[in-house]
CSV table of C-alpha atoms in Angstrom, one decimal:
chain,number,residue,atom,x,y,z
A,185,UNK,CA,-19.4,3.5,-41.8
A,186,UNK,CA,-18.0,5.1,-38.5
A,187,UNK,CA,-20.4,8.3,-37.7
A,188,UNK,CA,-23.5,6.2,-38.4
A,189,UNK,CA,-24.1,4.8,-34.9
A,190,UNK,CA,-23.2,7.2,-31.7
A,191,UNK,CA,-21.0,5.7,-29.4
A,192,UNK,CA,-22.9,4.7,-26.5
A,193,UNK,CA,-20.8,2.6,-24.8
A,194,UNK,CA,-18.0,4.9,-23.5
A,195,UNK,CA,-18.4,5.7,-20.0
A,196,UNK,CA,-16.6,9.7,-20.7
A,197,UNK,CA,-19.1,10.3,-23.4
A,198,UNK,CA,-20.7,13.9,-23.3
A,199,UNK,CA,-24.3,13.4,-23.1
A,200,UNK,CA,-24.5,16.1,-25.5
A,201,UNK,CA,-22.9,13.6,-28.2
A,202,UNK,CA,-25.1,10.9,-28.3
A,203,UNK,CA,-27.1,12.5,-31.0
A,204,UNK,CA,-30.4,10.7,-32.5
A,205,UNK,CA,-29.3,8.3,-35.4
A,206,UNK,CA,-28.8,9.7,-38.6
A,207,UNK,CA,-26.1,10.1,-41.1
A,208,UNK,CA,-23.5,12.5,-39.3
A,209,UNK,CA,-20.6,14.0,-40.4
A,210,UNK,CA,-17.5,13.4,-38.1
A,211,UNK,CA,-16.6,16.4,-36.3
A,212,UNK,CA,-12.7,15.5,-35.6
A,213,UNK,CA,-12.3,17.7,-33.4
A,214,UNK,CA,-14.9,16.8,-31.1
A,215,UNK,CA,-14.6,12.8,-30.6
A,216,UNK,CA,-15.1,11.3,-27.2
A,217,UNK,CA,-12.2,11.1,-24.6
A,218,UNK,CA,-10.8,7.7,-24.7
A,219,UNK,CA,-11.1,5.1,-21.9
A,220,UNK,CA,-7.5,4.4,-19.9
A,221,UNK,CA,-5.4,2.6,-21.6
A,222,UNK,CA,-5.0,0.2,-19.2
A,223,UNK,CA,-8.7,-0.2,-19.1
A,224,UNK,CA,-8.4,-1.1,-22.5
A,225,UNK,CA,-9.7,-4.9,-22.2
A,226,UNK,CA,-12.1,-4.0,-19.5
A,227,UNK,CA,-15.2,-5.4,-21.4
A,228,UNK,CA,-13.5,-8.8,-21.7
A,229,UNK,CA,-11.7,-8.5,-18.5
A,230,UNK,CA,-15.2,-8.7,-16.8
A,231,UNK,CA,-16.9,-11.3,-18.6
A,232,UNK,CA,-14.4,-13.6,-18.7
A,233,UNK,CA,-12.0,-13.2,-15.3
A,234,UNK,CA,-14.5,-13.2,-12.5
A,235,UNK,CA,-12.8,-13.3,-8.9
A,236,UNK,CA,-12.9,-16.9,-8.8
A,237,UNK,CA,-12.0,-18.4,-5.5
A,238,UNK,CA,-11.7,-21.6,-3.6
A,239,UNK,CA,-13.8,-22.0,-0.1
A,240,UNK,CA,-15.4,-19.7,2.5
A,241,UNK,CA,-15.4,-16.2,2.0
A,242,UNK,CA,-17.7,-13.9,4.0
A,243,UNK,CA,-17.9,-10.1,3.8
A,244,UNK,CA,-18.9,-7.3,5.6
A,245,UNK,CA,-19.3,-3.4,4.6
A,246,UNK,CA,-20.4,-0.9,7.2
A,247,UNK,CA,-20.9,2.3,5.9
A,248,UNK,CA,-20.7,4.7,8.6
A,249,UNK,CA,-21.5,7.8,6.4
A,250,UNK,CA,-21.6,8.1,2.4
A,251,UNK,CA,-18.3,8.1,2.0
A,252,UNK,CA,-16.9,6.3,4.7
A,253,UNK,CA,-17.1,2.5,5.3
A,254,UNK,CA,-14.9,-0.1,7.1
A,255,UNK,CA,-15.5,-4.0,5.9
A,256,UNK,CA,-14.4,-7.2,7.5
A,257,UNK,CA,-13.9,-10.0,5.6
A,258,UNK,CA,-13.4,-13.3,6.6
A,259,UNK,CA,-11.9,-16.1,4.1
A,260,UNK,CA,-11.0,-20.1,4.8
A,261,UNK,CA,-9.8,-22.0,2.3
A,262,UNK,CA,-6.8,-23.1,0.2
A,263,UNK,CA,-4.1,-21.0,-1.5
A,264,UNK,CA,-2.5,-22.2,-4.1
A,265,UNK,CA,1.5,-21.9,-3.6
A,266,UNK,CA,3.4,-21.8,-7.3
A,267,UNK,CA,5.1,-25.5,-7.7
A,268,UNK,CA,7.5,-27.1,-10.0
A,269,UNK,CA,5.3,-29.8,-10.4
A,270,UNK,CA,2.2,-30.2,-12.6
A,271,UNK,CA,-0.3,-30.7,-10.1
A,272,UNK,CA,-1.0,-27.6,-8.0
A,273,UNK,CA,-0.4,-27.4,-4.6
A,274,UNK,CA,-2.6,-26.3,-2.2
A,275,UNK,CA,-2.0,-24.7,1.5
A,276,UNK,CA,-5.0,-24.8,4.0
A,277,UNK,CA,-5.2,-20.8,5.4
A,278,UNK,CA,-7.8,-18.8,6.9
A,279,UNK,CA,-7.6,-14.9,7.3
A,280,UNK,CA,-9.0,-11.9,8.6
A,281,UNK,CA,-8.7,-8.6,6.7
A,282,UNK,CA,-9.8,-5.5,8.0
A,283,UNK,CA,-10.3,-2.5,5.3
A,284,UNK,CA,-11.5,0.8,5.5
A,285,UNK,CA,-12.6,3.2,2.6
A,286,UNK,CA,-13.2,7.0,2.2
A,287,UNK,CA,-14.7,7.6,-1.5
A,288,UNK,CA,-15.0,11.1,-2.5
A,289,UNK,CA,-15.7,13.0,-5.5
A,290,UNK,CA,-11.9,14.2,-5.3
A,291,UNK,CA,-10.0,11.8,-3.1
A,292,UNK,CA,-10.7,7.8,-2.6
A,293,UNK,CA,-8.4,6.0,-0.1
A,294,UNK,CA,-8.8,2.4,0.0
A,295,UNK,CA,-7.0,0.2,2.7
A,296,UNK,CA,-7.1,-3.5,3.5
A,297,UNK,CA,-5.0,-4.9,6.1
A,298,UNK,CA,-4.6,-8.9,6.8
A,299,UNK,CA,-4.1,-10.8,9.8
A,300,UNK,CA,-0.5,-11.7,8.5
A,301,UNK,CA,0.8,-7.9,8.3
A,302,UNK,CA,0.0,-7.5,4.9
A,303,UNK,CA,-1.5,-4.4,3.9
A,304,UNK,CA,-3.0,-3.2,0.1
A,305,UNK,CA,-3.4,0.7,-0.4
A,306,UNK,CA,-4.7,2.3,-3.1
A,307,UNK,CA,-5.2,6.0,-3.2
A,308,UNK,CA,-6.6,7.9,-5.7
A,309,UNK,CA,-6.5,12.1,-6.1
A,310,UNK,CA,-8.2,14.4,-8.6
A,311,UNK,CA,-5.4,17.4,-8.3
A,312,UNK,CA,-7.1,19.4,-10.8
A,313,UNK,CA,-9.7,18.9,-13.9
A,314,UNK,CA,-7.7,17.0,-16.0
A,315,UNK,CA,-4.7,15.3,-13.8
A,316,UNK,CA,-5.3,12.4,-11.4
A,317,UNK,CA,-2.4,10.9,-9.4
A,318,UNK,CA,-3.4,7.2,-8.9
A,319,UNK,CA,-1.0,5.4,-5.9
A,320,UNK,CA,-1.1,1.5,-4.8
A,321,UNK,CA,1.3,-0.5,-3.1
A,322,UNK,CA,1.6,-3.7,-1.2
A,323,UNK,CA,3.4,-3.8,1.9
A,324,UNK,CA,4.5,-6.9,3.6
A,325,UNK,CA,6.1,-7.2,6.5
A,326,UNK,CA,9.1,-9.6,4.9
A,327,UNK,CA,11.7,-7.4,3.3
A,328,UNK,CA,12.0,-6.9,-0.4
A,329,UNK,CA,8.4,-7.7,-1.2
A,330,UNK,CA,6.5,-5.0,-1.0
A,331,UNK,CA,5.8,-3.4,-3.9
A,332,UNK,CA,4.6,0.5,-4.7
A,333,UNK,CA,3.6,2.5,-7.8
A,334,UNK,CA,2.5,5.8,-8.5
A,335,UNK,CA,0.8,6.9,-11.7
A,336,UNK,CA,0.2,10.7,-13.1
A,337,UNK,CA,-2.6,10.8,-16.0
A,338,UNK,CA,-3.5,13.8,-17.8
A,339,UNK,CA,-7.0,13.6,-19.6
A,340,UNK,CA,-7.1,15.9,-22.5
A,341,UNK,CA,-10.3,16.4,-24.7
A,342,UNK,CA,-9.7,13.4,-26.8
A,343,UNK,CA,-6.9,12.1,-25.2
A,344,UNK,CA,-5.3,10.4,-22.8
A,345,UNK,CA,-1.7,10.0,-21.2
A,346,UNK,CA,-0.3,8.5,-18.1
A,347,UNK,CA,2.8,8.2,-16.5
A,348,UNK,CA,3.9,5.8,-13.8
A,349,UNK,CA,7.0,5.1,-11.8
A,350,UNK,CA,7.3,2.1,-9.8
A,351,UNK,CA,9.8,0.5,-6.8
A,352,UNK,CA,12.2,-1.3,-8.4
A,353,UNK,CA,13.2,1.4,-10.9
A,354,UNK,CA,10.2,0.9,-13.1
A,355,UNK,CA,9.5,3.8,-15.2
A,356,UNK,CA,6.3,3.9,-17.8
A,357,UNK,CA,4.3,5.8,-20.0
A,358,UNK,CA,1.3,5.6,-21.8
A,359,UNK,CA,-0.9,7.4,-24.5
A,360,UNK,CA,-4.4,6.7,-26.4
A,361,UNK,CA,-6.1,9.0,-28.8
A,362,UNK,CA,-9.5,8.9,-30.7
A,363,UNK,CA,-9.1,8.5,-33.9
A,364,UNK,CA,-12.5,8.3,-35.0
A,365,UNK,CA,-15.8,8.5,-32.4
A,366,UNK,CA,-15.6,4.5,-32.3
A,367,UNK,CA,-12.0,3.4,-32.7
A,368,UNK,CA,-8.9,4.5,-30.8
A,369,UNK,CA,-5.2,3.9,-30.4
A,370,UNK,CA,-2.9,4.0,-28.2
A,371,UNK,CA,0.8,2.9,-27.3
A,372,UNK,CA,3.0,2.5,-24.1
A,373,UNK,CA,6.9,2.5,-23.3
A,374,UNK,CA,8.4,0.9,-19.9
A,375,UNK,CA,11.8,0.5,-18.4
A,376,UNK,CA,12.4,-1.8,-15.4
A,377,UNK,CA,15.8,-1.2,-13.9
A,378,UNK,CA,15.6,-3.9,-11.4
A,379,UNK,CA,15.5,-6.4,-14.4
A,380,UNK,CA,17.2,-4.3,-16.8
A,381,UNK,CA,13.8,-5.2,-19.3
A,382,UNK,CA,12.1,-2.1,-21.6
A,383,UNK,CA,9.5,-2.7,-23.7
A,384,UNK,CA,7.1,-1.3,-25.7
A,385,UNK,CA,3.7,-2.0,-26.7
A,386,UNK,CA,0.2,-0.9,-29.0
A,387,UNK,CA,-3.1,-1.5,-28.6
A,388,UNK,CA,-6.4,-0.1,-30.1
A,389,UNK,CA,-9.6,-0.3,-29.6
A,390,UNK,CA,-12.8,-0.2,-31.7
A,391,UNK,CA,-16.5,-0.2,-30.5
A,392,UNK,CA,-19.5,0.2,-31.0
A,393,UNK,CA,-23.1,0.1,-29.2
A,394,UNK,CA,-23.3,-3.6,-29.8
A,395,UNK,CA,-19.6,-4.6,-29.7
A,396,UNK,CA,-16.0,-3.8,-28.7
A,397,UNK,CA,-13.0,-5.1,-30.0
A,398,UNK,CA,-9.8,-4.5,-28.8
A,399,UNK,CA,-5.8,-5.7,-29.9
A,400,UNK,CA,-2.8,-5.1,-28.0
A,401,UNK,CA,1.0,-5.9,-28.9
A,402,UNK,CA,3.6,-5.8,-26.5
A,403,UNK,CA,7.5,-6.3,-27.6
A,404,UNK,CA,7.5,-8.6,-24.3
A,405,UNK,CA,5.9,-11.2,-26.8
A,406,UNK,CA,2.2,-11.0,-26.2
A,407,UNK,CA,-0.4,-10.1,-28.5
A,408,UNK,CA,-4.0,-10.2,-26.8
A,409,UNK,CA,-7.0,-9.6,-28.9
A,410,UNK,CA,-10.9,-9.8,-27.4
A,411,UNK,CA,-14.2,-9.5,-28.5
A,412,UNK,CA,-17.3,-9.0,-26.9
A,413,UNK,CA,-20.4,-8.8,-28.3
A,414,UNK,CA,-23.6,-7.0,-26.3
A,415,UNK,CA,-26.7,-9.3,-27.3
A,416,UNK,CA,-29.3,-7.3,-25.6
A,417,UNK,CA,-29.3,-5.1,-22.1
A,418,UNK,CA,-28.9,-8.6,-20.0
A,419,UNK,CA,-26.4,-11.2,-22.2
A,420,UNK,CA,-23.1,-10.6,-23.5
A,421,UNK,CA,-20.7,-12.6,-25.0
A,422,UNK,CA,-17.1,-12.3,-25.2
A,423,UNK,CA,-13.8,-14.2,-26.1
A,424,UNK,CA,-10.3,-13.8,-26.1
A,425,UNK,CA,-7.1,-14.9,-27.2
A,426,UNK,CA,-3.4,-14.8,-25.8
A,427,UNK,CA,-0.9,-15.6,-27.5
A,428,UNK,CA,3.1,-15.2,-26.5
A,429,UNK,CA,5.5,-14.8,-29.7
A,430,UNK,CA,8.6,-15.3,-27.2
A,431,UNK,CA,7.5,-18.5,-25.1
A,432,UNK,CA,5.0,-20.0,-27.9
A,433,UNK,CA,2.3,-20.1,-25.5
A,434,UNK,CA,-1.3,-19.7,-26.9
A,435,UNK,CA,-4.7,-19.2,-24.6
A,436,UNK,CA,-8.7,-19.1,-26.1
A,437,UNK,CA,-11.5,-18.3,-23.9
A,438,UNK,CA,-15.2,-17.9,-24.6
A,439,UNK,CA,-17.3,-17.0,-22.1
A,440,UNK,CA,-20.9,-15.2,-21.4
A,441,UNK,CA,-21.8,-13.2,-19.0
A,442,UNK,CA,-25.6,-12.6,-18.1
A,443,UNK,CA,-27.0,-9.5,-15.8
A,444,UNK,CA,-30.2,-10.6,-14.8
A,445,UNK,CA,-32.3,-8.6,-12.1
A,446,UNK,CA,-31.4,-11.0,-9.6
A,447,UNK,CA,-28.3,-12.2,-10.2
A,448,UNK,CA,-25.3,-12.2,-12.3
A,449,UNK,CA,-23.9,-15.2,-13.9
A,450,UNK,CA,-20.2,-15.5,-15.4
A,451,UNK,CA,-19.5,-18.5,-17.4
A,452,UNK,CA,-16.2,-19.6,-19.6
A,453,UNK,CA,-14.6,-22.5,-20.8
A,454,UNK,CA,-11.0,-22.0,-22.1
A,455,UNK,CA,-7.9,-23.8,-24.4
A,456,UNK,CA,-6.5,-25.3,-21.5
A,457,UNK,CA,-9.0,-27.2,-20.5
A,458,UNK,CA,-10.4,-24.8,-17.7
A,459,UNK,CA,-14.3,-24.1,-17.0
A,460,UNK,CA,-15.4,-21.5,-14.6
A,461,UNK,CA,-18.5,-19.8,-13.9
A,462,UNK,CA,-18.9,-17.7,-10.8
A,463,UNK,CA,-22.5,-16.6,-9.7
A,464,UNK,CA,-23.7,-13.6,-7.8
A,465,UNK,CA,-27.1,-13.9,-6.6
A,466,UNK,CA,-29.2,-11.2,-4.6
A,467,UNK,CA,-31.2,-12.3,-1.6
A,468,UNK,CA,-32.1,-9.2,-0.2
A,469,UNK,CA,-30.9,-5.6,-0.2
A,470,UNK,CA,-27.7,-5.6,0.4
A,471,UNK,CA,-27.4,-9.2,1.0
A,472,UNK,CA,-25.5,-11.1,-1.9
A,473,UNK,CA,-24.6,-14.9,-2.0
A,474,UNK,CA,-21.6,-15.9,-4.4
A,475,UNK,CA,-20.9,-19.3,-5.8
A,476,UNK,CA,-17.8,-19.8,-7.9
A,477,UNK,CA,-16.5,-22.7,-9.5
A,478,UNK,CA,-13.0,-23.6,-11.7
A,479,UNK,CA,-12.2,-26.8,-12.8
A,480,UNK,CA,-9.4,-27.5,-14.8
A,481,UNK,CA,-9.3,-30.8,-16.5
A,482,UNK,CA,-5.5,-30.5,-17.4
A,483,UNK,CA,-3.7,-29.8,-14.0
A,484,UNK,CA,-7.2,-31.6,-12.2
A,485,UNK,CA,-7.8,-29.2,-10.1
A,486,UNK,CA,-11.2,-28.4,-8.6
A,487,UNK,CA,-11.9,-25.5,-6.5
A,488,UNK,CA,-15.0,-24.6,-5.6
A,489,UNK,CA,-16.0,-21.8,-3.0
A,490,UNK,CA,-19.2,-20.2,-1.7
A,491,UNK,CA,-19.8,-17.1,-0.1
A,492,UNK,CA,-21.8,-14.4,1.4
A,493,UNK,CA,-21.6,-10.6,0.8
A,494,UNK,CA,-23.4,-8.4,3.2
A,495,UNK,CA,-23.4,-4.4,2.3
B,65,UNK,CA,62.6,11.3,-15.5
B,66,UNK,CA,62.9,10.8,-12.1
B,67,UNK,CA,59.9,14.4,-12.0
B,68,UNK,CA,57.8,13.1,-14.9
B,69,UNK,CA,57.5,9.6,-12.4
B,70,UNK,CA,56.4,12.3,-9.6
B,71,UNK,CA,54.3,14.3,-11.3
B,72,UNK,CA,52.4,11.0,-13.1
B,73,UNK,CA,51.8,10.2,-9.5
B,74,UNK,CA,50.7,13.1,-8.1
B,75,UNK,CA,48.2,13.3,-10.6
B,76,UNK,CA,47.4,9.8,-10.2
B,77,UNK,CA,46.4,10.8,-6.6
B,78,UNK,CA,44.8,13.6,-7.0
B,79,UNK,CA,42.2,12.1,-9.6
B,80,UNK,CA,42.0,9.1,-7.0
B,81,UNK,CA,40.8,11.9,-4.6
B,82,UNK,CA,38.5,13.4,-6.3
B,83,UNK,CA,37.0,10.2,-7.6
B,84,UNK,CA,36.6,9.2,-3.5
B,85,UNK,CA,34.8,12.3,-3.2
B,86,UNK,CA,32.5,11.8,-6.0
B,87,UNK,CA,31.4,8.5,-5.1
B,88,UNK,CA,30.7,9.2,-1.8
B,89,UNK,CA,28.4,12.1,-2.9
B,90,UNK,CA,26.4,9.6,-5.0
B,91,UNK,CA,26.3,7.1,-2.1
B,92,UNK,CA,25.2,9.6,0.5
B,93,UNK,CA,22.5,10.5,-2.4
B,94,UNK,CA,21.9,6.9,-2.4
B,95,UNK,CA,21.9,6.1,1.2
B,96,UNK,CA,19.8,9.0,2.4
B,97,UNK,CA,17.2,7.9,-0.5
B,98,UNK,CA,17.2,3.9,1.0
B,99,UNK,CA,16.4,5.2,4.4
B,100,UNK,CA,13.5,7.7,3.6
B,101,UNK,CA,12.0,5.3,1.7
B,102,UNK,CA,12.5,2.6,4.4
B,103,UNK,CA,10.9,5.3,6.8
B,104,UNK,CA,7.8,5.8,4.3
B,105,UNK,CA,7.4,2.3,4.1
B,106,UNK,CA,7.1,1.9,7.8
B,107,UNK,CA,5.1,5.0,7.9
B,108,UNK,CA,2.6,4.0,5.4
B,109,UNK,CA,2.5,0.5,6.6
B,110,UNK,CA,1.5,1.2,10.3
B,111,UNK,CA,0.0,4.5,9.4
B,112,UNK,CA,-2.6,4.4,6.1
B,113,UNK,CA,-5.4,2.9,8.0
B,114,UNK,CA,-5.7,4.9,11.1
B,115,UNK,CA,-5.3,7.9,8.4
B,116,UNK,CA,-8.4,6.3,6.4
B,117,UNK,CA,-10.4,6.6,9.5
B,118,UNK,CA,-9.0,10.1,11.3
B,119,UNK,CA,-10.3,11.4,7.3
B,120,UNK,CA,-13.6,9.6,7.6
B,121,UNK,CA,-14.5,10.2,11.5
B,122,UNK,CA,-13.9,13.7,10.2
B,123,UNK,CA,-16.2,13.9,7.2
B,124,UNK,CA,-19.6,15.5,7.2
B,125,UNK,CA,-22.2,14.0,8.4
B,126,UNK,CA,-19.6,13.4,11.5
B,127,UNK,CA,-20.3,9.6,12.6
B,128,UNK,CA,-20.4,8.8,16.2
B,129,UNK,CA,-17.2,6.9,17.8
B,130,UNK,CA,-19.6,3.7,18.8
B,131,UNK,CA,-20.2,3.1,15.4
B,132,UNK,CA,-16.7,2.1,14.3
B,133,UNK,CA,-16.9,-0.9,16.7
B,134,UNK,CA,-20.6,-2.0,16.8
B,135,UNK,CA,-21.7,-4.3,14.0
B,136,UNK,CA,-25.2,-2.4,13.1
């Protein structure tokens, strides 16, 4: 069964690979590089957890050359602080954040900064062929809650691993292989000193041109599984399921996810009695207007926002 | 007896010191860790984004200084 349809849907396939279909034999020691293995849900991650947000949210991208670009971005509207109680509560903010980004081939730096000292950094460095140092952090200005990690990840020809080390004492590693051309595997080990918690975890992956379906296990208690299913170039549809061995806590989604030429519309309706659907549509070049919706039946609470991209 | 009491404490005392000394290695270790990485924080926090843009004003094809304020 595997071998009969070329994987298509990998973005580190070698063009070379994708081979008219026929009956071919294996080659084992030529499958495809595997994607990150923290990229492993990506598929369902898109469909299915748009940025949904609640009121205004305007943004701006200048880009002063191809790689450089600063944006503004301008959001009102309220944040939900974590409460005891059942109902959510809600705190009325507005904020400015300023960001600027310099992509290269080699070397993307990405910063945002907020109006309340905040800033988000993300740096990402091809040292050589095969080893990328990945860096993000959150600084705030309050003590003990910024955050920082650092990640090293070698990419071999059919595999790939990773390690990360964290603030906090936080160590992890991580490796996926290709077993076959559509189905790969891969595992991960962490330590966090700070909490004095390790774990470990699988996952695998299989897909195809049509579909992907991914599992992962964690000895923290979760086991996630997705599904999505490509129905043609502009619909897909994809579901997922959580489920936590440790707290007995269980979440189903189903959601679609439509790429039309003028817009893109994510819809999903979940086990605890939460519907979203978030809407990008394009008015112009470079002009997009966003429309995103959550309602959740259960806590009752509605949030709605709208918003305008520019660039 | 009265010398096996003595020398019982002077090794007692001289395995104190040396224990003193060890520890304070490890803290100076420690300490000097906690304040570069309070420096880095500061560093980074006040000094990513100007970096972001020295790296970009720099880049090829060079943009003009007017262009990082106006909004065209």
């Amino acid at each position: 069964m595997a071998g009969l349809v070329p994987p298509g849907t990998t973005i580190n396939t070698d063009p070379s690979t994708a081979k008219p279909k026929e009956d071919e034999k294996i080659d084992y020691f030529n499958l495809p590089c595997p994607i990150p293995y923290e990229e492993i849900h990506r598929e369902a991650l898109m469909s299915l957890k748009p940025e949904l947000f609640e009121g205004l949210r305007f943004d701006f991208t200048k880009g002063l050359n191809q790689k450089f670009s600063l944006s503004h971005s301008v959001f009102m509207g309220p944040i939900e602080i974590p409460s005891q109680s059942a109902e959510a509560v809600k705190v009325p903010t507005a904020h400015y954040e300023f960001g600027a980004n310099y992509i290269d081939p080699k070397l993307m730096l990405i910063g945002r900064i907020l109006t309340d000292g905040r800033l988000s950094a993300r740096v990402k460095c091809d040292l050589t062929d095969n080893l990328s140092l990945k860096a993000n952090a959150q600084l705030t200005n309050e003590p003990h809650m910024s955050h920082g990690m650092i990640n090293f990840d070698y990419k071999g020809t059919d595999y790939r691993t990773q390690f990360q080390f964290g603030n906090g004492a936080l160590l992890g590693a991580s490796y996926i292989q290709s077993v076959t051309p559509q189905l790969s595997l891969g595992g991960e080990v962490f330590w966090a000193g700070q909490h004095r918690k390790s774990g470990i975890g699988y996952a695998g992956r299989y897909e195809t041109d049509k579909m992907v379906a991914t599992g992962q296990v964690a000895s923290t208690g979760m086991v996630a599984l997705s599904y999505v299913q490509k129905l043609s170039e502009k619909v897909s549809l994809a579901s997922d399921f959580m489920y936590n061995y440790m707290s007995k806590d269980v979440t189903a989604s189903v959601g679609y996810d439509y790429i039309l030429r003028q817009c893109r519309l994510r819809g999903k309706i979940d086990s605890n009695g939460c519907t979203a659907a978030y809407l990008e549509e394009r008015l112009n070049m470079g002009l997009n207007f966003i429309l995103s919706a959550e309602i959740d039946h259960k806590k009752k609470d509605y949030k709605f926002g709208f918003g305008l991209t520019v660039g | 007896m009265g010398s096996r009491i003595t020398l019982k404490s002077k090794g007692k005392s001289v395995k104190g010191a040396k224990a003193a000394e060890e520890k304070s290695t490890a803290d100076y270790l420690k300490e000097w860790s906690t304040w570069t990485m309070k420096k880095a924080k500061v560093i980074t926090h006040y000094g990513f984004i100007p970096l972001i843009i020295i790296i970009g004003m720099n880049s090829d094809p060079k943009p003009q200084l007017y262009q990082l304020l106006s909004p065209v």
